[in-house]
XYZ file of N, CA and C in Angstrom:
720
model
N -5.264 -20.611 1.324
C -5.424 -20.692 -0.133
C -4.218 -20.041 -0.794
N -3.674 -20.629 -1.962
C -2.799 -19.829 -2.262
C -2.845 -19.197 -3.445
N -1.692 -17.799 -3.653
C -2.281 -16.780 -4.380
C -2.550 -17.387 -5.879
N -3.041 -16.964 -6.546
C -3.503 -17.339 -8.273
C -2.581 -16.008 -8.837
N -1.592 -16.384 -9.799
C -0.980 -15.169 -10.582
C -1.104 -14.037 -10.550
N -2.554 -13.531 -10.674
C -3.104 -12.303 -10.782
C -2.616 -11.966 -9.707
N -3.347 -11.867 -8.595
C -3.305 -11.308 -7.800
C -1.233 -11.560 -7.151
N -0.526 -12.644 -7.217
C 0.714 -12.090 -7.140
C 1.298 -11.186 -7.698
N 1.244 -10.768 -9.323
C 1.480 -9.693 -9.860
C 0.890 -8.232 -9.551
N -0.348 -8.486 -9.478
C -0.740 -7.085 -8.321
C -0.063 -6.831 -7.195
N 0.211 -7.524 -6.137
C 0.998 -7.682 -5.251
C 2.758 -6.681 -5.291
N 3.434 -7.239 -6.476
C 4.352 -7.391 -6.628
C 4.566 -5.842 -7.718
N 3.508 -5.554 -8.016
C 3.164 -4.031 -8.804
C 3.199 -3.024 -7.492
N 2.351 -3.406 -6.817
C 2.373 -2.321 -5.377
C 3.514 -2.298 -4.549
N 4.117 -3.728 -4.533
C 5.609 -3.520 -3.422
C 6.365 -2.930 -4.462
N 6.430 -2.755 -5.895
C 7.548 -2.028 -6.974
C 7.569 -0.803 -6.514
N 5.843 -0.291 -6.747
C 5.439 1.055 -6.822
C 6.259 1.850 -5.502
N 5.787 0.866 -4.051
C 6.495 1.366 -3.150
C 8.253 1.790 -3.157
N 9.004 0.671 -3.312
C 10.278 0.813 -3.250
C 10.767 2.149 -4.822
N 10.257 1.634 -6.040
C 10.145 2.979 -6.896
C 10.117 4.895 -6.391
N 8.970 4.815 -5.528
C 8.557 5.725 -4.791
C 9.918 6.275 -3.828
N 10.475 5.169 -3.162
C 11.521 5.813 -2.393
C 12.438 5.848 -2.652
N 13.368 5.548 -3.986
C 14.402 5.527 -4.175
C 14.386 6.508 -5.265
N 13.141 6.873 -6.034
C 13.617 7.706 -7.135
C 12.265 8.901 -7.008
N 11.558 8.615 -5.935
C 10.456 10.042 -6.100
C 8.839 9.096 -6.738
N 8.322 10.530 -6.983
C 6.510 10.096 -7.151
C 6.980 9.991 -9.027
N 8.098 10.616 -9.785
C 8.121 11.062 -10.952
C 8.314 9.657 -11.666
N 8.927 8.513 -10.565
C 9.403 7.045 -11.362
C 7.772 6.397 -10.973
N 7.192 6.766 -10.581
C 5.586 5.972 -10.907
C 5.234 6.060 -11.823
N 5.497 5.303 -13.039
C 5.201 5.405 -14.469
C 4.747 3.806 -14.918
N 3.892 3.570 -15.714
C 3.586 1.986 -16.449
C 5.061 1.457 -16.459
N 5.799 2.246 -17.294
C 7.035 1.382 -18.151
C 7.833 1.190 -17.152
N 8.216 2.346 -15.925
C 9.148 1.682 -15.385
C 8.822 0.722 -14.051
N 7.533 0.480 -13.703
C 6.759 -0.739 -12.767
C 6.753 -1.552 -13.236
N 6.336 -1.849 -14.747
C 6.619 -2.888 -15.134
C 7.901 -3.816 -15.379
N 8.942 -2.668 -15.645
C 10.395 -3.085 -15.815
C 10.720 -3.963 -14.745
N 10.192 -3.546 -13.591
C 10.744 -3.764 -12.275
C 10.421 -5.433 -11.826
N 9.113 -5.410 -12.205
C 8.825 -6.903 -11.839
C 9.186 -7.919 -13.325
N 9.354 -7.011 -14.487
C 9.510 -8.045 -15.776
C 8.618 -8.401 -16.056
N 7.503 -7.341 -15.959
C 6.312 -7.686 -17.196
C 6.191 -6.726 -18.342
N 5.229 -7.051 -18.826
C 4.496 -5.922 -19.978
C 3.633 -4.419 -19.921
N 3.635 -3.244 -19.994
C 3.004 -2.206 -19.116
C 1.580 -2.734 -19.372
N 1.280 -3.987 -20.396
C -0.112 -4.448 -19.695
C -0.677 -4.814 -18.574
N 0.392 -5.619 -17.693
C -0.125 -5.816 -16.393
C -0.629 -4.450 -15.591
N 0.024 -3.210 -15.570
C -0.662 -2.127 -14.977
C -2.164 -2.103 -15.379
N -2.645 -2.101 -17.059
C -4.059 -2.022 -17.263
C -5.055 -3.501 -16.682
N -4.501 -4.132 -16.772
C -4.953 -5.323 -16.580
C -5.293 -5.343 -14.845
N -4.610 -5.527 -14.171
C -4.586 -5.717 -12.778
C -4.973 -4.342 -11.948
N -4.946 -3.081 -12.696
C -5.879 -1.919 -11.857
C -6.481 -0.939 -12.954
N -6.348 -1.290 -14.491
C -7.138 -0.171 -15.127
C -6.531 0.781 -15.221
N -5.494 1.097 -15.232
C -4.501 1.970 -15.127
C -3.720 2.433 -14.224
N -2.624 3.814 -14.125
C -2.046 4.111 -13.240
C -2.671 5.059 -12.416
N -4.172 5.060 -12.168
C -4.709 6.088 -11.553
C -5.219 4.877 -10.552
N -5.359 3.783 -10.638
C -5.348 2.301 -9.784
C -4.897 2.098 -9.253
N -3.726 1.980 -9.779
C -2.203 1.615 -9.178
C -1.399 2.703 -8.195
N -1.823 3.900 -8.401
C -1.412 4.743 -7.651
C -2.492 4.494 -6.354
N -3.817 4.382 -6.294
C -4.423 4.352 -5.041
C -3.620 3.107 -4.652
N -3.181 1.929 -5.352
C -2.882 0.591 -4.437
C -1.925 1.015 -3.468
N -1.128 1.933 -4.042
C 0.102 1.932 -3.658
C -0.116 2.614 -2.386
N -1.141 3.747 -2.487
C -1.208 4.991 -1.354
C -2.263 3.778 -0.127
N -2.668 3.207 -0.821
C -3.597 2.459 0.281
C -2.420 1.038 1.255
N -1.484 0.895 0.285
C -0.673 0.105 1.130
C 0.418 0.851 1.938
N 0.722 2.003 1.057
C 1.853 3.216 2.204
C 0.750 3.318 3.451
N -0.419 3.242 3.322
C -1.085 3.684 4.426
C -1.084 2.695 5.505
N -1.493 1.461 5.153
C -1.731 0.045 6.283
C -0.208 -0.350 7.142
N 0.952 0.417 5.725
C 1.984 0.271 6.533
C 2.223 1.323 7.676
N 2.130 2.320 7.371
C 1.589 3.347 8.437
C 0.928 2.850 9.529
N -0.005 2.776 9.371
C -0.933 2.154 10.805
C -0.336 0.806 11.412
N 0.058 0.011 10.757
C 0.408 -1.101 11.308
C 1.767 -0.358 12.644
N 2.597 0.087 11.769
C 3.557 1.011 12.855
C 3.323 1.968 14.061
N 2.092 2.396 13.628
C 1.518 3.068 15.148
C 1.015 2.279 15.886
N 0.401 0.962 15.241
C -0.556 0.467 16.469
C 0.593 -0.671 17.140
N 2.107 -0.165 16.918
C 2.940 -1.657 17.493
C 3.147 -0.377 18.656
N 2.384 0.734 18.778
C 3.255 1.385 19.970
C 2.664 0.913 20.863
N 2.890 0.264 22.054
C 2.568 0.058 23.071
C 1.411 0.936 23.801
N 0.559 0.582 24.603
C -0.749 1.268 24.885
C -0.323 1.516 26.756
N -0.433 2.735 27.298
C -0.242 2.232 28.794
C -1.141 2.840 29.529
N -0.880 3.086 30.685
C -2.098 3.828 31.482
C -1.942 5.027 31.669
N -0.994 5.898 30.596
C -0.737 6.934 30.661
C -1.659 7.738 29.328
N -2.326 7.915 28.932
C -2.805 8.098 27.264
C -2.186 9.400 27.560
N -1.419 10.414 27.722
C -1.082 11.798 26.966
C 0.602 11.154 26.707
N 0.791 10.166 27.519
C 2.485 9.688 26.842
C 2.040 9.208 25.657
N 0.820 8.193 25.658
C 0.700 7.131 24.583
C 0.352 7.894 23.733
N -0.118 9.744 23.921
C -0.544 10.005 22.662
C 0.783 11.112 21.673
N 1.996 11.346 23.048
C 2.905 11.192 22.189
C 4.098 10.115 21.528
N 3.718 9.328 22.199
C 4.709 8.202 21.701
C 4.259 7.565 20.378
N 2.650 7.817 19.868
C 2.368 8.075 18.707
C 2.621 8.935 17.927
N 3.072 9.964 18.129
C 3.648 11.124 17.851
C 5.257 10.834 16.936
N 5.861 10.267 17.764
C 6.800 9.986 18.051
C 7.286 8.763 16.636
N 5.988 7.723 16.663
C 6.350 6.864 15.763
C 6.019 7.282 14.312
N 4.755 8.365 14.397
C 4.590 8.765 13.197
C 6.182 9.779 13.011
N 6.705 10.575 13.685
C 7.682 11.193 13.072
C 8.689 9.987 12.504
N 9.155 9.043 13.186
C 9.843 7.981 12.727
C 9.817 7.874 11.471
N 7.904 7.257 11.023
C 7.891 6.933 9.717
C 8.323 7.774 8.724
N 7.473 8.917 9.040
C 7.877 9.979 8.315
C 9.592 10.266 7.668
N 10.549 10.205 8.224
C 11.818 10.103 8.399
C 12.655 9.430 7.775
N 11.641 7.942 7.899
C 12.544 6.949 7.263
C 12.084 6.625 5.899
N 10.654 7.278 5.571
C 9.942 7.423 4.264
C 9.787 8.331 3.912
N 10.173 9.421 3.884
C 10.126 10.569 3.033
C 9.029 10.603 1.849
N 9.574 10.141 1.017
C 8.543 10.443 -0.008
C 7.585 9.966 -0.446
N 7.286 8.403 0.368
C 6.155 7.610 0.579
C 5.403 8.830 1.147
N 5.921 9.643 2.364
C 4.796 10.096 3.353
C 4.215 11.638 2.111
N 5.016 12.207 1.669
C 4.603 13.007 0.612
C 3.798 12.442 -0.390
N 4.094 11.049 -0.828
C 2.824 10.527 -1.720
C 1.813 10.555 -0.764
N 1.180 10.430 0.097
C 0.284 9.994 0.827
C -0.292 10.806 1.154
N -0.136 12.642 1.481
C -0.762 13.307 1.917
C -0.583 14.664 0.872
N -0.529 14.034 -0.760
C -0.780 14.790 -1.758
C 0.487 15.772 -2.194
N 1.296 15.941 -1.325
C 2.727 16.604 -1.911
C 3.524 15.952 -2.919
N 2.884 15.692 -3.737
C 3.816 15.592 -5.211
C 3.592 15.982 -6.604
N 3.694 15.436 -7.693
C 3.614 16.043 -8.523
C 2.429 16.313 -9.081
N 1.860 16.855 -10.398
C 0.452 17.229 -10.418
C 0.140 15.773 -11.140
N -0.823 15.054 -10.676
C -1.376 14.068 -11.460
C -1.122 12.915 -10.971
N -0.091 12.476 -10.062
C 0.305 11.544 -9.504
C -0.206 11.114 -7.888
N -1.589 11.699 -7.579
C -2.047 11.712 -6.463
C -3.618 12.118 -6.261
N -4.065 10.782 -6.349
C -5.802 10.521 -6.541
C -5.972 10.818 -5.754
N -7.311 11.554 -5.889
C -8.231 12.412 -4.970
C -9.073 12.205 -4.050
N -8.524 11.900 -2.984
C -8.892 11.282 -1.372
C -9.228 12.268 -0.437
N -9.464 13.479 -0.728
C -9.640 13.778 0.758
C -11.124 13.791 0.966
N -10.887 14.158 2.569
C -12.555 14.848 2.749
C -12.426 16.057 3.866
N -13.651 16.581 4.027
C -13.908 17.348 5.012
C -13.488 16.932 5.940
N -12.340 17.082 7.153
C -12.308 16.239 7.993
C -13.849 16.270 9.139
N -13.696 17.618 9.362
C -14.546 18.572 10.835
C -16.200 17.773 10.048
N -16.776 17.612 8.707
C -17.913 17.528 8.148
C -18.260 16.375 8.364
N -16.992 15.002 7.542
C -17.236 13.959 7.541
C -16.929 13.511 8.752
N -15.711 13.856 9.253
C -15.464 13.234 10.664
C -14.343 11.790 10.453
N -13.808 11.806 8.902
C -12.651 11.146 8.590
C -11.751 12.329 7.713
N -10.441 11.795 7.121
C -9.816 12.808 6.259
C -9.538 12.315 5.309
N -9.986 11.172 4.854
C -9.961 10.741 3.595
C -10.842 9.831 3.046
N -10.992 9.465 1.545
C -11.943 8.417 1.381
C -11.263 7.187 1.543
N -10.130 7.073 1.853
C -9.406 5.674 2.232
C -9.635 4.770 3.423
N -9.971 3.891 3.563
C -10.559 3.155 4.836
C -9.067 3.080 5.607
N -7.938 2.818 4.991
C -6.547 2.267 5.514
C -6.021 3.677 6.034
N -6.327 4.812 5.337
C -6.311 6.130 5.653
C -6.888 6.500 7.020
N -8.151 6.405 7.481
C -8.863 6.717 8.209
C -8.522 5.930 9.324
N -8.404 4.592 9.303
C -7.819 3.514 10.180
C -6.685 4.387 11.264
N -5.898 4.455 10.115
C -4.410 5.156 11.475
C -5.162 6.384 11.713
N -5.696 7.461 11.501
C -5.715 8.798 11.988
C -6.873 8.201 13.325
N -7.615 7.135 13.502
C -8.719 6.477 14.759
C -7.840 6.527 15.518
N -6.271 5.792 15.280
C -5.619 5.703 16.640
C -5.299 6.823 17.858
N -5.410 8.151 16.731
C -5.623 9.392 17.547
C -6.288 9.575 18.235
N -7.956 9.303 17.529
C -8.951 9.919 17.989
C -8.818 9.026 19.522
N -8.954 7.419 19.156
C -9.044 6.902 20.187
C -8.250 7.467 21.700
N -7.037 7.642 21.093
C -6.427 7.700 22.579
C -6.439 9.211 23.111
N -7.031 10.018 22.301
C -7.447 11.276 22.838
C -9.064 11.078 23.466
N -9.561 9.921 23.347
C -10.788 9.944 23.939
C -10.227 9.185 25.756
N -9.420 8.717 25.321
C -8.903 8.061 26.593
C -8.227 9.244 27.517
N -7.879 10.215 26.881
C -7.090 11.662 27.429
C -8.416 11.755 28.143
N -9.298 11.960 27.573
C -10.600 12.747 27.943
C -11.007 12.478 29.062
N -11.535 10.806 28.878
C -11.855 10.041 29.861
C -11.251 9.776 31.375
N -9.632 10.127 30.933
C -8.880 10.097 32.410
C -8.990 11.581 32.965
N -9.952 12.255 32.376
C -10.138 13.927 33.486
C -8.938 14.563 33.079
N -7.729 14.683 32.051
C -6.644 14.943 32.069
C -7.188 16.524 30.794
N -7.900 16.105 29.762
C -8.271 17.733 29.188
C -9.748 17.761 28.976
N -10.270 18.593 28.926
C -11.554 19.163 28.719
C -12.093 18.292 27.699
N -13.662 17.470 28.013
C -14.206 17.050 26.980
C -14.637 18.005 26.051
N -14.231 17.244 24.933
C -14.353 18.030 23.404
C -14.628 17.239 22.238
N -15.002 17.579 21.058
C -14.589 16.904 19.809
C -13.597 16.383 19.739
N -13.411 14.579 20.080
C -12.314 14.269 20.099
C -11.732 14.166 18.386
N -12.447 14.382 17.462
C -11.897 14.396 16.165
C -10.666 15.693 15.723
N -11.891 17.063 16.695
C -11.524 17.905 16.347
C -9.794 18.089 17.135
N -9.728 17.407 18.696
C -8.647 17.705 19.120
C -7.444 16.846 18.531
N -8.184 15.546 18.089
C -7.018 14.664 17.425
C -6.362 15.605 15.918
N -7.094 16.164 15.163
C -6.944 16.796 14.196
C -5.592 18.051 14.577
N -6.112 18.473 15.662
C -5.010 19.466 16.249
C -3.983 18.898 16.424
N -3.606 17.660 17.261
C -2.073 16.866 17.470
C -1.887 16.513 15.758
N -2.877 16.005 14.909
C -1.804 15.930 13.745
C -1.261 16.700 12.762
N -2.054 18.093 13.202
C -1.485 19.230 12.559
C -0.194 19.639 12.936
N -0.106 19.402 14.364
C 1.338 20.142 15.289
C 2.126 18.594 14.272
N 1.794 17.581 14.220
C 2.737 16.685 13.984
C 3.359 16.823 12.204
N 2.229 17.285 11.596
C 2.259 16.854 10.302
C 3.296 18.122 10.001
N 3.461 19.261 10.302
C 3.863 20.386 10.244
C 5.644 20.412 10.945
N 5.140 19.567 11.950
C 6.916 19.550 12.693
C 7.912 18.486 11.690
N 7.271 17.645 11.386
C 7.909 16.473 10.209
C 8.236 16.784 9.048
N 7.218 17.742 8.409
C 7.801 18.009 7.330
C 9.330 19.103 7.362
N 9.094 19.630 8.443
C 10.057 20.578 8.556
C 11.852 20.175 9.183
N 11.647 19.127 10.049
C 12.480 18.199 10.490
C 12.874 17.202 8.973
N 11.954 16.632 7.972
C 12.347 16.261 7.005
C 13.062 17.045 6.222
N 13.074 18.357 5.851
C 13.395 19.411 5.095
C 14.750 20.133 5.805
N 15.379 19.000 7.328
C 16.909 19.647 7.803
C 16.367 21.031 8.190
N 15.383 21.466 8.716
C 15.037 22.422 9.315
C 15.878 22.501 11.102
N 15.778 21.400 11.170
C 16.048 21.204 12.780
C 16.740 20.366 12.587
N 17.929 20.255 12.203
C 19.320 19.591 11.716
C 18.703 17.948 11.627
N 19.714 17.055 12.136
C 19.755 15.775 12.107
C 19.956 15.304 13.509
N 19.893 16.155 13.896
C 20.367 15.302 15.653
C 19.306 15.148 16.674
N 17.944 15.410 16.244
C 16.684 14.759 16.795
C 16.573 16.132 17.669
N 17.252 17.525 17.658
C 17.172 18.451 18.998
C 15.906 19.007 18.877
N 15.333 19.183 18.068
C 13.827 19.135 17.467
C 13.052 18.784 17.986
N 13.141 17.745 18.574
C 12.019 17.110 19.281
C 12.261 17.200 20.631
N 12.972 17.481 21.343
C 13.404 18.403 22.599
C 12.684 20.212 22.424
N 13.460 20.731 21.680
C 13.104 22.129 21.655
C 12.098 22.522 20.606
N 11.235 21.674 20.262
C 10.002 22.167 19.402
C 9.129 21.572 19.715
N 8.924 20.090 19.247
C 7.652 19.192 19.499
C 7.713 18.929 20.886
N 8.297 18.238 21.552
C 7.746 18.229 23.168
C 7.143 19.580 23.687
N 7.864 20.626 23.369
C 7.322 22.136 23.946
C 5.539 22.065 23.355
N 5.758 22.013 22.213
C 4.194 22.493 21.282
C 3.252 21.185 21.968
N 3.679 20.091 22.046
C 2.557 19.322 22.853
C 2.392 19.428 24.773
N 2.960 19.847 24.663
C 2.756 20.521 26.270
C 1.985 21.484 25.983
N 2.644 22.529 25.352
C 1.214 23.380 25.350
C 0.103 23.185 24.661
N -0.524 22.122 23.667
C -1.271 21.853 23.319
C -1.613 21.392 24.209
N -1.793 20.168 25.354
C -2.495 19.768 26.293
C -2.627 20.826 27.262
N -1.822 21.745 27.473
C -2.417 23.075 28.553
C -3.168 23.498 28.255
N -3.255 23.997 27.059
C -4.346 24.958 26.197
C -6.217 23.811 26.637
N -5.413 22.414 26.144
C -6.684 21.777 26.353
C -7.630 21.596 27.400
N -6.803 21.895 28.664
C -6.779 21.736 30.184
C -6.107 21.097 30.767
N -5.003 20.479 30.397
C -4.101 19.815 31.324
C -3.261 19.973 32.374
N -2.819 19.642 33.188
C -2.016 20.372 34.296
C -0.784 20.416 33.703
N 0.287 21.527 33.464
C 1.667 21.720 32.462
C 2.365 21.123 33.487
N 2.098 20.338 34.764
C 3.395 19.265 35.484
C 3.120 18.084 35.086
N 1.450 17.718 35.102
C 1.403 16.485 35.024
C 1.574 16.040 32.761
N 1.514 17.183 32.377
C 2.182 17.236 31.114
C 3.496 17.252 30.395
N 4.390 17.882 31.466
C 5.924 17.513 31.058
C 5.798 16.307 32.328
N 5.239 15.508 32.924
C 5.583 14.170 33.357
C 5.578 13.336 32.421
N 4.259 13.600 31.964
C 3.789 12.746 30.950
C 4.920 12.283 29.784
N 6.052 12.906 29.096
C 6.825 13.112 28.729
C 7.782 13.088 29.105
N 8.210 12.873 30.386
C 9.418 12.557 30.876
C 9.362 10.685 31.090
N 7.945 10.278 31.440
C 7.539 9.182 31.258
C 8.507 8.239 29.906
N 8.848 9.099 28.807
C 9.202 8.646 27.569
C 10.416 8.751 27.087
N 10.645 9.363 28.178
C 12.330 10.284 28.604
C 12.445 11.257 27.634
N 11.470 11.989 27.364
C 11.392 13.367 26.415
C 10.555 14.453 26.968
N 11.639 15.168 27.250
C 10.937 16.358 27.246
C 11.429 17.604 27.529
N 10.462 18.853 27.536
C 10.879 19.885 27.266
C 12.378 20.339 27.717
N 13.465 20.651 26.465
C 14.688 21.388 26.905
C 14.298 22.904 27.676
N 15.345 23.302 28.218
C 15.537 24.663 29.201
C 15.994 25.090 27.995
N 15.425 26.695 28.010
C 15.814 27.503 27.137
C 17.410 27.361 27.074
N 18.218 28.133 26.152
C 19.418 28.090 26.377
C 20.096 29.186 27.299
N 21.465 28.711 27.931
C 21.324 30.599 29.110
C 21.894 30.989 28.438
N 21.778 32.527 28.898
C 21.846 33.900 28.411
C 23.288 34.153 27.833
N 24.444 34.600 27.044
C 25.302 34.754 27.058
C 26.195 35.498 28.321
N 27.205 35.207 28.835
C 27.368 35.744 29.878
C 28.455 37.155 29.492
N 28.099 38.206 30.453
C 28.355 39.806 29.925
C 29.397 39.897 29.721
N 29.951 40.238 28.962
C 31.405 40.839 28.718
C 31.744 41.971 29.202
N 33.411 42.007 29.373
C 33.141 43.372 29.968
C 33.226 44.441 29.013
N 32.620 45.691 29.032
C 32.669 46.635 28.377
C 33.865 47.803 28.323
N 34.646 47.188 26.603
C 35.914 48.560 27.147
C 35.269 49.811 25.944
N 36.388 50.353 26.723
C 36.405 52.451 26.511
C 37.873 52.734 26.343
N 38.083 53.890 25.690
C 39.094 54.156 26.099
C 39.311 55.047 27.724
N 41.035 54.307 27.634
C 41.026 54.573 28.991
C 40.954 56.244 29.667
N 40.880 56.058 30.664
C 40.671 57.517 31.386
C 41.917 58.515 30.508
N 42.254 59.703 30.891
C 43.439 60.499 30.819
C 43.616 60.353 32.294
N 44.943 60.453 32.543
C 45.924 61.061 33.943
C 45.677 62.877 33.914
């Protein structure tokens, strides 16, 4: 069937909102300048979502499907603690290459520009009221139930342990976004591979068959750096 106006201009409001979002911040999500973008009237914003408190969920609900769609192209194998960092892995990607999409999405922006989605995660057992939301954070749960299932960590709340990998994740990204850990990816050598190793130890995993797991992906834990080597120590010299 093909689209009827409306709904192309909705369409074409949410891909604005998106590209808006990344080239100029959450502050260019405004009626006048979405509308500029496609060459309508800031009526189409009221019209097609009732306002920009509409239009902002469209937008966060399509940053989201694009999200998930990108995790679930990661390949699935018979390894689930690789597959559950190589999810890892793609969410840092996104993160990276969207910056401030991923800050719209998990409420870091400005005051007013970010409808009120969350939930209890541990209560409800999702973390948001977004279905497209909840969708990608399953891919966790799932393949931490598959961790489970292969005897590799202690059965548990797989919500609660998936919740733990996206804390280590959500926390290493923003900080890797913020040139914390330069630009040269060493970050994910000497921080995140380390912290998910020991997150699966902590869980019960064996820490060989955990940096395998990760070498599987050709990542993993760097060797500390060595020690500086001693100099020799001067004095003045003796007297004769």
């Amino acid at each position: 069937m093909a689209e009827g106006p409306g709904e192309n201009a909705r369409q074409r409001l949410v891909a604005a909102g998106i590209r808006l979002l990344e080239r100029d911040g959450p502050e260019a999500l405004n009626a006048r300048k979405l509308a500029a973008e496609i060459g309508a009237s800031t009526m189409a914003v009221y019209t097609h979502f009732g306002g920009m408190a509409g239009l902002h969920e469209a937008i966060m609900r399509e940053a989201f499907v694009r999200f998930g769609r990108q995790l679930r192209a990661v390949p699935r194998t018979d390894d689930p603690v690789a597959d559950l960092l190589a999810l890892g892995l793609a969410y840092r990607d996104y993160v990276l290459a969207n910056p401030q999409r991923y800050r719209f999405m998990i409420g870091l922006t400005g005051p007013g520009a970010h409808p009120p989605i969350g939930h209890d995660l541990i209560a409800e057992g999702t973390p948001t009221t977004l279905a497209e939301s909840n969708a990608a954070f399953e891919q966790h749960v799932e393949t931490v139930r598959r961790i489970m299932a292969a005897g590799r960590i202690r059965p548990d709340d797989a919500i609660a342990v998936a919740a733990q990998f996206w804390s280590v994740l959500h926390g290493y990204v923003l900080l890797e976004a913020a040139g914390v850990f330069g630009d040269e990816g060493n970050g994910v050598l000497r921080v995140l591979a380390p912290h998910v190793v020991n997150l699966m130890v902590g869980l019960g995993d064996d820490r060989a068959a955990a940096e395998a797991s990760l070498l599987s992906l050709a990542v993993a834990p760097a060797p500390p750096p060595a020690p500086p080597a001693p100099q020799a120590r001067r004095g003045r010299r003796p007297r004769a």
